[in-house]
Amino acid sequence: MAKPRIKVPKMAKVGEIVEIKSMISHKMESGRRKDKKTGKVIPRKIINALKVTFNGKLVFSASLHPSVSANPYFAFDFKVPGSGDMVFEWTEDGGKVITAKKSLKAA
Amino acid sequence: MTPISGIKMMKKMIKLTVGVLLLAGFSTSAVLAADGKSEAVKPAAEFGLDEIWSGYHFAKKETQALQDDDFDNPGNLWLEEGAALWSKVDGDAKKSCQSCHNDASKSMKGVATRYPVYYAPRKKLINIEQRINLCRTEQMKAKPWKWKSKQLLAMAVYVNNQSKGMPVNIRITAENKPFWEKGKAFYYKRRGQLDMSCAHCHEKYYGKHIRSNVLSQGHINGFPTYRLKWQKPGSVHRRFKGCNKQVRAKPYGLGSDEYNNLELYVKWRGNGLPVETPAVRN
Amino acid sequence: MYLRQTCQQGAGMFYAGTANPIRISRETEEQMTDKLHLKVVDRRSFVLGASAVAALGALAPLGSTPASAKAWQDFMKEAIGDAKPAEGKVKVDLPEIAENGNTVPYKIHVDSPMSESDYVKSVHVYATGNPGPQIIDAQFTPLSGKAYVKSRMRLAKTQDVVVVAQMSDGKAYMGKATVKVTIGGCGG
């Protein structure tokens, strides 16, 4: 799986609300499609969760279902409490976890 | 002159022409504004279209917004992958693209505006995907990437993207003319059970609805294009196959000479449209 | 999803749109009618004929709801318990007509101070007409600053999308949008 893309501002003011964006390359195989050649159902394989924390505290999280589009994209807001690290965790069916981290400096 | 310095010369010439175009634009600002998105580009040569519009112009605003935002554009996942592959050493020669071409933003700038090109050793056209694979097999002594592989798509997005915003500028020369002629004949030939040519849909009826789709002029300035339908980027040849199948005609192979000729001709029809890779389309 | 299935099967599927129908010459029209059993509605528009409809019909079992499937209301009850969602506070931004059901961009805003004592705890998004209606179950915290999320969903057909928000005090609100989804042009 390719590297996820995340957008977190490098600097922001304490108390400022900033938009955070994330996107990860994934087919989101719904488990409802049939293989054109064999006629068999292609097994479900999706990213089923995204969890975003800042210095260990939850900012945003979501359970994802098969009706989330391929290459899951999520943008949300974040109220800057101070400097720290934002950590993103995507969990795939089967338990594989992909993580990404960005530091933010508060002024 | 080594091949590389030949390329550099050509690149200088391209920069010059672009510079001149930009200068000319100052006096007639309309020329600059015409990007085929909100204002039509005037065709430089006479053919079946009086004005040239990018496929962007016919897309819904939500789809346009997906393309316009540098982060939101899903094609950028492939662009980033391509950037990572650029400096990755592979093959027996232990080289990466970067080893020879250095900074892609300089060395690959403008390439997309003039491909496919005539390739003398094969006496026929090659497109960007084939050029990339030639470098892999001959320069890097690495295996060619498969046509639909993530790597080839990503690298094709990356190379094309280095020309983003530059006008497509296919020039017809003595060398590529015979192939351009073949491409043109392909374009206007009725085929399939529906007995329709490309021109039926993309020249005569562009702007009309075909069910929920609005027909565009079928330009290729945004390829590889991220299609909502494919949920990933796809090559020009993949699109041609789809359009052939749509009229229940026999599709040709990905990388076939027929599609290379057609690619040259279709790209030429879009001369003046800015490169949009990775474009987002339905 | 189903849309893709349908597209893969139905080579050469196209209908005329109502707004700006494609004009086909008489000659072509006759050839099409002939070869594809396309039913010509009037001189300017045509619809899909027997063979293609059959192809679509064959797909119906895939798109239909399995016997065990739960409705979106069941999932909502699991998510927010017995709270009865009131209308309001939830703003759902969706295109009126989706260009392609594979990727329908949406934005959700829930009106809330997002303070330590009064914030939006969770937001649940349901595609009421999808065979699996759940899209996301999202959680917010006061650190979110605003209860806002932007993402992309798959929609199998024209339907209502329902968004339910539960506040930190347990109260629930809902908003809704209708999206028209047409089968894509199936260009490839």
XYZ file of C-alpha atoms in Angstrom:
577
model
C 0.000 0.000 0.000
C 1.218 3.422 -0.899
C 2.053 6.106 1.588
C -1.014 7.939 2.866
C -1.314 11.671 2.243
C -2.021 13.971 5.174
C -2.300 17.731 5.509
C -1.629 19.275 8.885
C -0.387 22.879 9.104
C 3.179 23.149 10.392
C 2.289 26.192 12.520
C -0.916 27.504 14.030
C -2.083 29.696 16.894
C -3.355 28.185 20.129
C -7.148 28.089 19.943
C -7.208 28.399 16.166
C -9.445 25.952 14.277
C -7.600 24.412 11.324
C -8.728 21.952 8.659
C -6.959 18.592 8.610
C -7.069 16.387 5.500
C -6.172 12.761 4.857
C -6.298 10.341 1.942
C -5.049 6.803 1.513
C -4.851 4.678 -1.608
C -7.166 1.678 -1.199
C -9.619 -0.186 -3.415
C -12.231 -0.566 -0.667
C -13.315 -3.922 -2.088
C -16.920 -4.012 -0.934
C -17.412 -7.781 -0.852
C -20.412 -7.394 -3.108
C -18.656 -7.408 -6.461
C -18.327 -10.492 -8.610
C -15.245 -11.444 -10.578
C -16.174 -10.973 -14.239
C -14.375 -14.139 -15.324
C -15.030 -16.639 -12.541
C -18.396 -15.323 -11.385
C -17.218 -15.635 -7.767
C -17.786 -12.894 -5.230
C -14.569 -10.956 -4.569
C -13.994 -11.071 -0.795
C -14.459 -7.876 1.153
C -11.278 -5.958 1.978
C -11.674 -2.415 3.184
C -10.099 0.091 5.512
C -12.567 -0.256 8.382
C -11.360 2.475 10.717
C -9.508 5.754 10.889
C -8.360 7.146 14.204
C -6.684 10.508 14.675
C -5.088 11.605 17.945
C -3.079 14.614 19.071
C -0.562 13.978 21.830
C -2.493 10.788 22.513
C -5.925 12.445 22.830
C -8.707 11.620 20.374
C -9.491 14.303 17.774
C -11.569 12.383 15.252
C -12.315 8.747 14.565
C -14.602 6.851 12.238
C -15.703 3.315 11.476
C -15.735 2.912 7.713
C -18.197 0.655 5.885
C -18.083 -0.715 2.322
C -20.039 2.303 1.025
C -17.040 4.556 1.604
C -15.492 5.375 -1.803
C -12.179 3.914 -2.930
C -9.106 5.839 -1.752
C -10.787 7.002 1.459
C -10.619 10.743 1.979
C -11.451 12.485 5.251
C -11.239 16.140 6.166
C -12.217 17.474 9.579
C -11.488 20.371 11.916
C -9.047 20.612 14.807
C -8.827 23.219 17.561
C -5.135 23.699 18.327
C -4.454 23.178 22.066
C -0.659 23.624 21.783
C 2.328 22.043 20.060
C 2.426 18.321 19.491
C 2.167 15.346 17.169
C -0.898 14.322 15.227
C -1.042 10.584 14.594
C -3.252 8.925 11.967
C -4.073 5.202 12.098
C -5.892 3.364 9.343
C -6.968 -0.223 10.096
C -7.548 -2.664 7.258
C -9.747 -5.792 7.400
C -7.452 -8.485 8.738
C -5.921 -6.128 11.275
C -3.124 -4.424 9.361
C -2.549 -0.884 10.639
C -1.011 1.926 8.595
C 0.163 4.994 10.478
C 1.323 8.493 9.654
C 2.495 11.318 11.876
C 2.876 15.105 11.517
C 4.124 17.634 14.029
C 2.421 20.944 14.634
C 4.037 23.948 16.292
C 1.740 26.256 18.195
C 2.507 29.959 18.440
C 25.859 15.594 -29.853
C 24.770 13.062 -27.258
C 21.088 12.246 -27.108
C 20.780 13.986 -23.752
C 22.180 17.285 -25.012
C 19.852 16.975 -27.995
C 16.971 16.816 -25.570
C 18.266 19.836 -23.721
C 18.357 21.805 -26.963
C 14.800 20.831 -27.717
C 13.728 21.797 -24.241
C 15.318 25.223 -24.641
C 13.417 25.681 -27.860
C 10.182 24.731 -26.156
C 10.829 27.151 -23.324
C 11.449 29.857 -25.904
C 8.214 29.203 -27.732
C 6.266 29.139 -24.497
C 7.905 32.420 -23.535
C 6.872 33.980 -26.820
C 3.326 32.702 -26.371
C 3.168 34.219 -22.924
C 4.478 37.552 -24.200
C 1.914 37.569 -26.964
C -0.660 36.928 -24.292
C -0.018 40.257 -22.621
C -1.451 42.237 -25.504
C -4.483 39.992 -25.995
C -5.337 38.797 -22.521
C -8.034 36.551 -23.969
C -5.323 34.288 -25.314
C -3.979 33.729 -21.827
C -7.391 33.137 -20.303
C -8.395 30.526 -22.854
C -7.662 27.289 -21.087
C -10.498 25.282 -22.582
C -12.172 25.279 -19.172
C -14.171 28.515 -19.087
C -13.098 29.866 -22.431
C -12.622 27.914 -25.636
C -9.248 27.599 -27.312
C -9.207 28.535 -30.980
C -7.898 25.746 -33.161
C -4.654 26.586 -34.948
C -5.425 24.314 -37.877
C -8.700 23.650 -39.625
C -10.550 20.481 -38.739
C -13.966 19.453 -37.458
C -14.020 21.721 -34.383
C -14.417 25.503 -34.365
C -13.543 25.790 -30.721
C -11.640 23.493 -28.417
C -12.888 22.640 -24.942
C -11.207 20.505 -22.328
C -13.165 17.596 -20.867
C -13.078 19.651 -17.657
C -15.592 22.058 -19.169
C -18.210 19.299 -19.444
C -17.721 17.821 -15.961
C -20.032 18.564 -13.028
C -18.787 21.210 -10.620
C -18.163 18.656 -7.858
C -15.901 16.702 -10.211
C -14.122 19.891 -11.246
C -13.573 20.696 -7.568
C -12.017 17.262 -7.026
C -9.531 18.000 -9.798
C -8.786 21.582 -8.777
C -7.752 21.021 -5.180
C -4.148 19.871 -4.942
C -4.867 17.800 -1.882
C -8.356 16.513 -2.688
C -7.484 15.295 -6.193
C -7.327 11.507 -5.777
C -4.933 11.257 -8.736
C -2.323 12.853 -6.513
C -1.930 9.548 -4.674
C -0.414 8.227 -7.901
C 1.529 11.429 -8.471
C 3.233 10.996 -5.106
C 3.947 7.364 -5.817
C 5.532 8.396 -9.113
C 7.689 10.956 -7.323
C 8.911 8.250 -4.946
C 9.679 5.863 -7.821
C 11.663 8.556 -9.650
C 14.554 8.254 -7.236
C 14.260 4.518 -6.592
C 17.210 2.453 -7.863
C 16.118 -0.604 -9.852
C 17.638 -3.049 -12.387
C 21.089 -4.428 -13.120
C 22.531 -1.018 -14.019
C 21.743 0.079 -10.432
C 20.225 3.340 -11.575
C 17.116 5.362 -10.888
C 15.405 7.759 -13.283
C 17.019 10.507 -11.260
C 20.540 9.164 -11.932
C 20.240 10.353 -15.528
C 17.407 12.881 -15.565
C 18.061 14.643 -12.234
C 15.277 17.057 -11.307
C 12.099 15.943 -13.093
C 10.560 19.397 -12.794
C 13.259 20.562 -15.207
C 14.105 17.492 -17.287
C 10.523 16.294 -17.844
C 8.963 19.713 -18.284
C 7.249 19.947 -21.666
C 7.595 16.247 -22.505
C 3.831 15.685 -22.264
C 3.113 18.532 -24.689
C 4.814 16.728 -27.593
C 4.287 12.986 -27.049
C 3.713 10.503 -28.700
C 6.851 10.937 -30.837
C 8.447 9.176 -33.775
C 11.062 6.734 -32.535
C 13.608 6.048 -35.266
C 14.992 2.702 -34.006
C 11.495 1.220 -34.314
C 10.391 3.329 -37.251
C 7.112 4.092 -35.499
C 5.555 6.139 -32.721
C 6.094 5.610 -29.019
C 4.065 7.208 -26.261
C 5.169 8.245 -22.781
C 4.425 4.874 -21.180
C 6.589 3.163 -23.799
C 9.339 5.763 -23.415
C 9.412 5.093 -19.686
C 9.664 1.350 -20.246
C 12.403 1.833 -22.865
C 14.425 3.649 -20.231
C 13.773 0.823 -17.823
C 14.831 -1.967 -20.164
C 17.639 -0.245 -22.068
C 19.018 2.281 -19.634
C 18.366 0.653 -16.279
C 18.460 -3.012 -17.338
C 15.264 -3.455 -15.362
C 12.057 -5.266 -16.226
C 9.439 -3.210 -18.049
C 6.417 -2.296 -15.962
C 3.129 -3.897 -16.989
C 0.737 -1.582 -18.795
C -1.886 -1.503 -16.065
C 0.584 -1.727 -13.172
C 0.437 0.817 -10.405
C 4.062 1.742 -11.115
C 3.657 2.563 -14.801
C 0.489 4.544 -14.115
C 2.149 6.416 -11.284
C 5.239 7.245 -13.335
C 3.129 8.280 -16.344
C 1.107 10.592 -14.069
C 4.349 11.994 -12.656
C 6.016 12.607 -16.022
C 2.878 14.148 -17.581
C 2.297 16.289 -14.504
C 5.649 18.032 -14.987
C 4.023 19.830 -17.944
C 0.857 20.804 -16.069
C -0.465 24.098 -17.409
C 1.673 24.050 -20.570
C -0.233 23.977 -23.859
C -0.316 20.741 -25.824
C 1.831 21.335 -28.884
C 1.974 18.460 -31.340
C 3.799 19.409 -34.510
C 3.323 17.456 -37.656
C 6.625 16.688 -39.349
C 7.703 14.555 -42.271
C 8.483 11.778 -39.808
C 5.224 11.614 -37.874
C 2.861 12.645 -40.669
C 2.176 9.109 -41.990
C 1.189 8.033 -38.468
C -0.915 11.132 -37.935
C -2.738 10.287 -41.203
C -3.427 6.762 -39.954
C -4.696 8.127 -36.663
C -7.001 10.514 -38.477
C -8.387 7.715 -40.651
C -9.031 5.666 -37.497
C -10.827 8.620 -35.902
C -13.274 9.108 -38.746
C -13.900 5.446 -39.554
C -17.327 4.146 -38.597
C -17.028 0.938 -36.624
C -18.808 -1.552 -34.437
C -22.412 -2.664 -34.374
C -23.467 0.941 -33.860
C -21.475 1.936 -36.921
C -20.231 5.130 -35.352
C -16.898 6.935 -35.547
C -15.224 8.913 -32.789
C -16.408 12.021 -34.611
C -20.064 11.104 -34.202
C -19.866 11.432 -30.460
C -16.987 13.818 -29.860
C -17.175 16.176 -32.842
C -20.818 16.319 -33.892
C -22.605 15.818 -30.604
C -20.284 17.131 -27.936
C -22.180 19.033 -25.276
C -25.204 16.732 -25.687
C -26.277 14.151 -23.186
C -25.758 10.505 -23.728
C -27.918 9.343 -20.888
C -26.424 10.939 -17.756
C -23.108 11.655 -19.453
C -22.377 14.865 -21.220
C -20.287 14.132 -24.272
C -17.001 16.009 -24.330
C -14.771 16.594 -27.319
C -12.724 13.575 -26.246
C -9.390 15.314 -25.661
C -6.478 13.700 -23.872
C -4.794 16.668 -22.189
C -5.584 15.283 -18.728
C -4.228 11.741 -19.017
C -3.615 9.488 -17.217
C -7.003 10.588 -15.949
C -8.515 9.598 -12.608
C -11.937 8.273 -13.536
C -14.640 8.071 -10.914
C -15.824 4.976 -12.702
C -12.433 3.256 -12.554
C -11.742 4.642 -9.073
C -8.151 5.097 -10.179
C -6.174 6.688 -12.999
C -6.108 5.044 -16.405
C -4.171 5.492 -19.627
C -5.298 7.037 -22.902
C -5.276 3.568 -24.463
C -7.564 2.207 -21.782
C -9.996 5.015 -22.600
C -9.763 4.299 -26.332
C -10.574 0.649 -25.640
C -13.635 1.685 -23.665
C -14.852 3.995 -26.402
C -14.371 1.275 -29.009
C -16.284 -1.213 -26.890
C -19.033 1.305 -26.367
C -20.048 1.037 -29.995
C -19.454 -2.710 -29.822
C -16.369 -2.502 -31.994
C -13.253 -4.587 -31.596
C -10.857 -2.858 -29.242
C -7.128 -2.830 -30.000
C -4.414 -3.687 -27.516
C -2.996 -1.393 -24.857
C 0.227 -0.080 -26.390
C -0.805 -1.067 -29.931
C 0.425 0.877 -32.950
C -3.171 1.664 -33.894
C -3.783 3.401 -30.574
C -0.427 5.205 -30.708
C -1.386 6.669 -34.086
C -4.811 7.590 -32.741
C -3.193 9.099 -29.648
C -1.018 11.345 -31.811
C -4.000 12.482 -33.856
C -6.305 13.056 -30.871
C -3.572 14.878 -28.960
C -3.026 17.135 -31.998
C -6.750 17.977 -32.048
C -6.282 19.330 -28.542
C -3.297 21.545 -29.421
C -3.427 24.626 -27.208
C -5.245 22.970 -24.301
C -3.149 22.996 -21.140
C -1.923 19.693 -19.739
C -4.155 18.877 -16.726
C -2.668 15.598 -15.475
C -4.017 14.156 -13.262
C -7.444 15.265 -14.486
C -10.579 13.910 -12.784
C -13.399 12.713 -15.028
C -16.546 10.641 -14.702
C -20.379 -1.475 -6.488
C -23.521 -2.351 -8.373
C -22.983 0.515 -10.649
C -19.687 -0.914 -11.669
C -21.194 -4.301 -12.170
C -23.851 -2.874 -14.342
C -21.334 -0.902 -16.290
C -19.078 -3.844 -16.926
C -21.913 -5.843 -18.360
C -23.700 -3.289 -20.380
C -21.345 -2.452 -23.192
C -22.852 0.192 -25.384
C -25.488 1.232 -22.912
C -26.711 4.677 -23.393
C -29.939 6.502 -23.116
C -30.855 9.987 -24.089
C -30.938 12.557 -21.358
C -34.046 14.641 -21.179
C -32.421 18.017 -20.861
C -30.392 17.978 -24.005
C -30.931 14.777 -25.913
C -28.453 13.617 -28.473
C -29.563 13.874 -32.042
C -28.933 10.874 -34.208
C -29.344 10.936 -37.948
C -32.218 8.969 -39.310
C -29.887 6.538 -40.972
C -27.928 5.847 -37.809
C -31.112 5.645 -35.847
C -32.431 2.919 -38.078
C -29.198 1.007 -37.932
C -29.230 1.161 -34.181
C -32.838 0.116 -33.925
C -32.016 -2.731 -36.151
C -28.895 -4.016 -34.547
C -29.524 -3.379 -30.908
C -33.287 -3.479 -30.677
C -33.112 0.055 -29.431
C -36.536 1.483 -29.032
C -36.723 4.870 -30.611
C -38.877 7.106 -28.498
C -38.929 10.013 -30.860
C -36.662 11.314 -33.487
C -34.340 12.866 -31.009
C -33.971 10.375 -28.232
C -33.701 6.667 -27.792
C -33.817 4.239 -24.919
C -32.288 0.935 -24.145
C -33.904 -2.060 -25.788
C -34.593 -5.649 -24.934
C -31.120 -7.175 -24.893
C -29.590 -4.589 -22.640
C -32.565 -4.599 -20.310
C -32.144 -8.346 -20.010
C -28.523 -7.814 -19.099
C -29.579 -5.439 -16.373
C -32.249 -7.802 -15.137
C -29.704 -10.560 -14.698
C -27.940 -8.352 -12.232
C -30.941 -7.645 -10.082
C -30.259 -10.356 -7.474
C -26.915 -8.741 -6.733
C -28.485 -5.400 -6.054
C -31.377 -6.684 -4.019
C -31.265 -6.829 -0.272
C -30.268 -10.154 1.273
C -32.859 -11.658 3.640
C -30.772 -10.963 6.744
C -30.025 -7.360 5.860
C -30.836 -4.695 8.387
C -32.439 -1.417 7.539
C -30.701 1.865 8.327
C -33.110 2.415 11.227
C -31.781 -0.752 12.908
C -28.226 0.490 12.622
C -29.264 3.870 13.960
C -30.850 2.263 17.001
C -27.643 0.342 17.658
C -25.687 3.575 17.395
C -27.781 6.018 19.433
C -30.024 3.776 21.521
C -33.560 4.916 22.180
C -32.919 8.604 21.518
C -35.431 9.984 19.018
C -33.613 12.275 16.605
C -35.194 15.695 16.126
C -34.910 17.578 12.839
C -32.307 20.326 12.710
C -28.726 21.253 13.643
C -27.362 18.831 11.033
C -26.399 20.304 7.678
C -25.804 17.797 4.890
C -24.063 18.992 1.740
C -24.453 16.619 -1.195
C -24.730 17.161 -4.953
C -28.324 17.068 -6.229
C -27.228 14.855 -9.063
C -24.179 12.650 -8.643
C -21.866 12.527 -11.624
C -20.996 8.952 -10.680
C -22.296 6.855 -7.808
C -18.788 5.549 -7.115
C -17.580 8.828 -5.676
C -20.158 11.208 -4.291
C -18.472 13.999 -2.333
C -20.246 15.200 0.824
C -19.816 17.597 3.729
C -21.519 17.498 7.102
C -21.708 20.317 9.660
C -23.420 19.962 13.027
C -24.287 23.079 14.961
C -22.647 22.856 18.424
C -20.355 24.945 20.678
C -17.985 21.930 20.874
C -17.044 22.862 24.456
C -15.984 20.376 27.165
C -19.562 20.242 28.465
C -21.526 20.493 25.215
C -20.230 18.830 22.086
C -21.185 16.458 19.297
C -20.194 12.970 20.336
C -20.972 11.032 17.200
C -22.230 11.374 13.649
C -23.716 8.456 11.708
C -24.238 8.516 7.953
C -26.710 6.202 6.197
C -27.376 5.626 2.515
C -30.963 4.494 2.939
C -31.130 2.876 -0.505
C -27.797 1.002 -0.487
C -27.866 -2.756 0.197
C -25.500 -2.000 3.093
C -26.811 1.363 4.350
C -23.972 2.233 6.744
C -21.374 4.670 5.473
C -19.483 5.977 8.491
C -19.872 6.201 12.266
C -17.713 9.127 13.295
C -16.684 10.354 16.723
C -15.781 13.901 17.621
C -14.348 15.495 20.753
C -14.005 19.080 21.966
C -10.554 18.971 20.312
C -12.374 18.857 16.964
C -13.275 22.526 17.381
C -16.174 22.111 14.990
C -18.285 19.072 14.189
C -17.413 18.973 10.529
C -16.463 16.123 8.224
C -15.910 15.965 4.483
C -15.599 12.668 2.630
C -16.860 10.617 -0.352
C -19.532 7.911 -0.482
C -20.780 5.236 -2.853
C -24.445 5.371 -3.812
C -26.077 2.476 -5.657
C -29.121 4.419 -6.870
C -31.189 7.555 -6.326
C -31.973 7.788 -2.631
C -32.022 9.745 0.615
C -28.884 10.068 2.692
C -29.659 10.425 6.388
C -27.205 11.877 8.903
C -27.794 11.453 12.631
C -25.788 13.325 15.266
C -25.732 12.509 18.963
C -24.690 15.189 21.440
C -22.697 14.762 24.643
C -25.983 14.999 26.625
C -27.483 12.111 24.650
C -29.907 14.179 22.543
C -29.988 13.327 18.846
C -30.611 15.374 15.703
C -30.883 14.468 12.073
C -30.565 15.934 8.593
C -31.189 14.512 5.181
C -30.462 15.046 1.490
C -31.738 13.413 -1.662
C -29.232 12.500 -4.329
C -30.137 11.563 -7.848
C -27.880 8.823 -9.148
C -27.975 7.764 -12.777
C -26.000 4.921 -14.298
C -22.779 6.248 -15.706
C -21.957 6.326 -19.384
C -19.900 3.185 -19.053
C -17.145 4.446 -21.261
C -14.688 1.740 -20.408
